[in-house]
Short mmCIF file of C-alpha atoms in Angstrom, two decimals:
data_model
loop_
_atom_site.label_atom_id
_atom_site.label_comp_id
_atom_site.label_asym_id
_atom_site.label_seq_id
_atom_site.Cartn_x
_atom_site.Cartn_y
_atom_site.Cartn_z
CA UNK A 991 0.09 18.47 3.32
CA UNK A 992 -1.59 19.96 6.42
CA UNK A 993 -0.45 18.41 9.69
CA UNK A 994 -3.96 17.58 10.85
CA UNK A 995 -4.53 15.65 7.61
CA UNK A 996 -1.31 13.67 8.05
CA UNK A 997 -2.23 12.92 11.65
CA UNK A 998 -5.65 11.63 10.65
CA UNK A 999 -4.22 9.22 8.08
CA UNK A 1000 -2.28 7.21 10.68
CA UNK A 1001 -4.42 7.84 13.77
CA UNK A 1002 -5.43 4.94 15.99
CA UNK A 1003 -9.08 5.95 15.65
CA UNK A 1004 -9.90 4.99 12.08
CA UNK A 1005 -12.48 6.29 9.61
CA UNK A 1006 -13.33 4.82 6.20
CA UNK A 1007 -12.08 8.02 4.55
CA UNK A 1008 -8.72 7.85 6.36
CA UNK A 1009 -8.37 4.20 5.33
CA UNK A 1010 -9.03 5.04 1.69
CA UNK A 1011 -6.68 8.01 1.58
CA UNK A 1012 -3.86 6.11 3.27
CA UNK A 1013 -4.42 3.26 0.80
CA UNK A 1014 -4.12 5.71 -2.11
CA UNK A 1015 -0.68 6.84 -0.95
CA UNK A 1016 0.47 3.28 -0.33
CA UNK A 1017 -0.83 2.02 -3.70
CA UNK A 1018 1.22 4.71 -5.45
CA UNK A 1019 4.32 3.78 -3.43
CA UNK A 1020 3.78 0.08 -4.13
CA UNK A 1021 3.53 0.70 -7.87
CA UNK A 1022 6.67 2.83 -7.86
CA UNK A 1023 8.71 0.34 -5.82
CA UNK A 1024 7.51 -2.59 -7.90
CA UNK A 1025 8.41 -0.92 -11.21
CA UNK A 1026 11.71 0.49 -9.98
CA UNK A 1027 12.61 -2.86 -8.48
CA UNK A 1028 11.95 -4.57 -11.81
CA UNK A 1029 14.36 -2.24 -13.58
CA UNK A 1030 16.93 -2.93 -10.87
CA UNK A 1031 16.69 -6.74 -10.64
CA UNK A 1032 14.39 -7.75 -13.55
CA UNK A 1033 11.78 -9.18 -11.19
CA UNK A 1034 8.43 -7.91 -9.91
CA UNK A 1035 8.14 -8.28 -6.15
CA UNK A 1036 4.59 -7.29 -5.23
CA UNK A 1037 2.65 -10.33 -6.45
CA UNK A 1038 3.28 -13.78 -5.07
CA UNK A 1039 1.21 -15.53 -7.77
CA UNK A 1040 3.96 -15.01 -10.34
CA UNK A 1041 6.68 -16.00 -7.90
CA UNK A 1042 4.86 -19.22 -6.97
CA UNK A 1043 4.31 -20.06 -10.64
CA UNK A 1044 7.99 -19.40 -11.34
CA UNK A 1045 8.97 -21.65 -8.44
CA UNK A 1046 6.83 -24.47 -9.82
CA UNK A 1047 8.30 -24.07 -13.32
CA UNK A 1048 11.90 -24.05 -12.10
CA UNK A 1049 11.33 -27.03 -9.81
CA UNK A 1050 9.76 -29.04 -12.63
CA UNK A 1051 12.64 -28.16 -14.98
CA UNK A 1052 15.34 -28.88 -12.43
CA UNK A 1053 16.31 -25.27 -11.73
CA UNK A 1054 16.84 -25.77 -8.00
CA UNK A 1055 18.81 -22.55 -7.51
CA UNK A 1056 16.04 -20.43 -9.07
CA UNK A 1057 13.44 -22.37 -7.10
CA UNK A 1058 15.27 -21.55 -3.86
CA UNK A 1059 15.49 -17.88 -4.84
CA UNK A 1060 11.74 -17.81 -5.37
CA UNK A 1061 11.18 -19.56 -2.06
CA UNK A 1062 13.33 -16.96 -0.30
CA UNK A 1063 11.32 -14.15 -1.94
CA UNK A 1064 8.06 -15.76 -0.82
CA UNK A 1065 9.29 -16.25 2.74
CA UNK A 1066 10.47 -12.65 2.98
CA UNK A 1067 7.07 -11.40 1.79
CA UNK A 1068 5.46 -13.47 4.55
CA UNK A 1069 8.06 -12.24 7.04
CA UNK A 1070 7.29 -8.63 6.09
CA UNK A 1071 3.57 -9.17 6.67
CA UNK A 1072 4.29 -10.88 9.99
CA UNK A 1073 6.57 -8.03 11.06
CA UNK A 1074 3.84 -5.51 10.30
CA UNK A 1075 1.38 -7.47 12.44
CA UNK A 1076 3.89 -7.69 15.31
CA UNK A 1077 4.57 -3.94 15.24
CA UNK A 1078 0.88 -3.03 15.10
CA UNK A 1079 -0.03 -5.39 17.93
CA UNK A 1080 2.92 -4.14 19.99
CA UNK A 1081 1.77 -0.56 19.47
CA UNK A 1082 -1.79 -1.50 20.41
CA UNK A 1083 -0.71 -3.28 23.59
CA UNK A 1084 1.58 -0.38 24.54
CA UNK A 1085 -1.18 2.14 23.72
CA UNK A 1086 1.06 4.04 21.33
CA UNK A 1087 -0.22 6.77 19.06
CA UNK A 1088 2.09 5.29 16.42
CA UNK A 1089 0.35 1.92 16.38
CA UNK A 1090 -0.05 2.08 12.60
CA UNK A 1091 2.86 4.43 11.96
CA UNK A 1092 5.61 2.08 13.16
CA UNK A 1093 5.45 -0.23 10.11
CA UNK A 1094 5.39 2.82 7.83
CA UNK A 1095 8.49 4.19 9.51
CA UNK A 1096 10.22 0.84 9.09
CA UNK A 1097 9.22 0.75 5.42
CA UNK A 1098 10.67 4.24 4.92
CA UNK A 1099 13.97 3.12 6.45
CA UNK A 1100 14.07 -0.01 4.31
CA UNK A 1101 13.47 1.99 1.14
CA UNK A 1102 16.51 4.06 2.01
CA UNK A 1103 18.43 0.81 2.47
CA UNK A 1104 17.24 -0.24 -0.97
CA UNK A 1105 18.73 2.93 -2.41
CA UNK A 1106 22.03 2.37 -0.61
CA UNK A 1107 22.16 -1.31 -1.56
CA UNK A 1108 21.42 -0.48 -5.17
CA UNK A 1109 24.52 1.65 -5.49
CA UNK A 1110 26.66 -1.48 -5.17
CA UNK A 1111 24.45 -3.84 -7.14
CA UNK A 1112 26.77 -4.05 -10.15
CA UNK A 1113 29.92 -4.44 -8.08
CA UNK A 1114 28.53 -7.32 -6.00
CA UNK A 1115 25.74 -8.49 -8.30
CA UNK A 1116 25.89 -12.15 -7.20
CA UNK A 1117 24.95 -11.07 -3.65
CA UNK A 1118 23.18 -7.74 -4.14
CA UNK A 1119 20.52 -8.94 -6.58
CA UNK A 1120 19.10 -11.76 -4.37
CA UNK A 1121 19.36 -9.49 -1.31
CA UNK A 1122 17.51 -6.71 -3.15
CA UNK A 1123 14.73 -9.08 -4.24
CA UNK A 1124 14.27 -10.32 -0.66
CA UNK A 1125 14.31 -6.76 0.69
CA UNK A 1126 11.67 -5.59 -1.79
CA UNK A 1127 9.47 -8.62 -1.09
CA UNK A 1128 9.77 -7.89 2.64
CA UNK A 1129 8.74 -4.26 2.00
CA UNK A 1130 5.76 -5.31 -0.11
CA UNK A 1131 4.58 -7.81 2.51
CA UNK A 1132 5.05 -5.22 5.24
CA UNK A 1133 3.03 -2.60 3.38
CA UNK A 1134 0.23 -4.89 2.26
CA UNK A 1135 -0.29 -6.08 5.82
CA UNK A 1136 -0.50 -2.51 7.15
CA UNK A 1137 -3.53 -1.50 5.12
CA UNK A 1138 -5.04 -4.99 5.38
CA UNK A 1139 -5.07 -4.78 9.18
CA UNK A 1140 -6.16 -1.15 9.25
CA UNK A 1141 -9.11 -1.75 6.91
CA UNK A 1142 -9.91 -5.21 8.33
CA UNK A 1143 -9.02 -6.89 5.04
CA UNK A 1144 -11.28 -4.62 2.94
CA UNK A 1145 -8.39 -2.87 1.14
CA UNK A 1146 -5.08 -4.05 -0.24
CA UNK A 1147 -2.46 -2.03 -2.08
CA UNK A 1148 -0.17 -4.57 -3.76
CA UNK A 1149 -2.66 -7.30 -4.74
CA UNK A 1150 -3.85 -5.80 -8.02
CA UNK A 1151 -5.30 -9.09 -9.34
CA UNK A 1152 -7.90 -9.12 -6.57
CA UNK A 1153 -8.75 -5.45 -7.11
CA UNK A 1154 -9.18 -5.88 -10.86
CA UNK A 1155 -11.39 -8.93 -10.23
CA UNK A 1156 -13.58 -6.89 -7.86
CA UNK A 1157 -13.78 -4.09 -10.44
CA UNK A 1158 -15.02 -6.62 -12.98
CA UNK A 1159 -17.63 -7.92 -10.53
CA UNK A 1160 -18.94 -4.43 -9.79
CA UNK A 1161 -19.01 -3.55 -13.50
CA UNK A 1162 -21.00 -6.72 -14.14
CA UNK A 1163 -23.50 -5.59 -11.51
CA UNK A 1164 -23.55 -2.05 -12.91
CA UNK A 1165 -24.45 -3.17 -16.45
CA UNK A 1166 -26.77 -5.98 -15.39
CA UNK A 1167 -30.25 -5.53 -16.74
CA UNK A 1168 -32.83 -5.80 -13.95
CA UNK A 1169 -36.19 -6.64 -15.47
CA UNK A 1170 -38.22 -5.25 -12.60
CA UNK A 1171 -37.36 -4.42 -9.02
CA UNK A 1172 -40.99 -4.82 -7.98
CA UNK A 1173 -41.33 -8.22 -9.64
CA UNK A 1174 -38.34 -9.75 -7.81
CA UNK A 1175 -36.87 -7.36 -5.19
CA UNK A 1176 -34.83 -10.13 -3.57
CA UNK A 1177 -32.71 -10.62 -6.70
CA UNK A 1178 -32.40 -6.98 -7.72
CA UNK A 1179 -28.75 -6.37 -8.68
CA UNK A 1180 -27.15 -3.10 -7.61
CA UNK A 1181 -23.49 -2.16 -8.08
CA UNK A 1182 -21.51 -0.71 -5.18
CA UNK A 1183 -20.46 2.49 -6.97
CA UNK A 1184 -18.42 3.77 -4.00
CA UNK A 1185 -16.42 0.53 -3.92
CA UNK A 1186 -15.94 0.71 -7.68
CA UNK A 1187 -14.52 4.24 -7.40
CA UNK A 1188 -12.12 3.26 -4.61
CA UNK A 1189 -10.87 0.19 -6.48
CA UNK A 1190 -10.42 2.16 -9.69
CA UNK A 1191 -8.45 4.81 -7.80
CA UNK A 1192 -6.21 2.19 -6.21
CA UNK A 1193 -5.46 0.46 -9.51
CA UNK A 1194 -4.95 3.80 -11.25
CA UNK A 1195 -2.56 5.03 -8.56
CA UNK A 1196 -0.64 1.75 -8.61
CA UNK A 1197 -0.24 2.20 -12.36
CA UNK A 1198 0.71 5.89 -11.99
CA UNK A 1199 3.23 4.94 -9.33
CA UNK A 1200 4.64 2.32 -11.66
CA UNK A 1201 5.06 4.83 -14.49
CA UNK A 1202 6.59 7.40 -12.15
CA UNK A 1203 8.85 4.85 -10.51
CA UNK A 1204 10.10 3.47 -13.82
CA UNK A 1205 10.80 6.91 -15.27
CA UNK A 1206 12.44 8.12 -12.07
CA UNK A 1207 14.61 5.03 -11.82
CA UNK A 1208 15.59 5.26 -15.48
CA UNK A 1209 16.72 8.89 -15.10
CA UNK A 1210 17.96 9.07 -11.50
CA UNK A 1211 18.71 5.47 -10.50
CA UNK A 1212 18.38 4.25 -6.95
CA UNK A 1213 18.21 7.74 -5.47
CA UNK A 1214 14.61 7.82 -6.74
CA UNK A 1215 13.63 5.82 -3.66
CA UNK A 1216 14.40 8.81 -1.41
CA UNK A 1217 11.17 10.77 -2.21
CA UNK A 1218 9.13 7.63 -1.52
CA UNK A 1219 10.90 7.13 1.81
CA UNK A 1220 10.31 10.79 2.67
CA UNK A 1221 6.61 10.46 1.85
CA UNK A 1222 6.24 7.43 4.13
CA UNK A 1223 8.25 9.21 6.81
CA UNK A 1224 5.85 12.16 6.65
CA UNK A 1225 2.88 9.84 7.02
CA UNK A 1226 4.44 8.30 10.14
CA UNK A 1227 5.99 11.43 11.65
CA UNK A 1228 3.11 12.89 13.67
CA UNK A 1229 2.15 9.90 15.83
CA UNK A 1230 5.81 8.88 16.31
CA UNK A 1231 6.61 12.43 17.49
CA UNK A 1232 3.69 12.25 19.94
CA UNK A 1233 4.98 9.00 21.42
CA UNK A 1234 8.52 10.38 21.72
CA UNK A 1235 7.22 13.49 23.49
CA UNK A 1236 5.25 11.32 25.89
CA UNK A 1237 8.31 9.15 26.57
CA UNK A 1238 10.58 12.10 27.36
CA UNK A 1239 7.88 13.68 29.49
CA UNK A 1240 7.73 10.64 31.75
CA UNK A 1241 11.49 10.00 31.90
#
């Protein structure tokens, strides 16, 4: 990828195109991590709806231990989102070029930790599995908050239910039969085709990432997280390098 393109994706000055393209990369990563994580610990970690429902079921049936595991996963997702907000606001206050790159760099490092942790998951399964679930939930919360803040809540990369719902709404508008625009212009229904394309791309890339992540994990195991970490590191590299150069220049 050209350096100027990478720099634009994580620049402080945002454009709608940069937001969309960054979201495409992150949706693919989210799908891959979610699918690979399921093969590792038999639990999806990107959607809190399922975790909350599971918590309710286990609490009602007396499964306190499973309820507490779900609560820990939920709290770590929230903690990941909060950490992303802290890093972005810190970068903004400090006027860093890496305002949006810092959470990506942290996510890249955590994915490497996931790969290292996974190597011992069978040996210390009683500890490694819950720790892996919490780590993946933290990563998903961290990533979802990055694009949510960048796009001002217009785009998300792990919340597929909302995206599919919006696709359905836009399709309903697209196929709605308007009797006459002149007769009732106020109620003329028009689909947002650009939004429909973006949402379809995000869902498609999440799915493609899931297929790629599952196949990669099945064949290569936990080392399959390394390319994802490298991709995120590349996205964050340019602004972080600029900040480091500025720091050494003034010290």
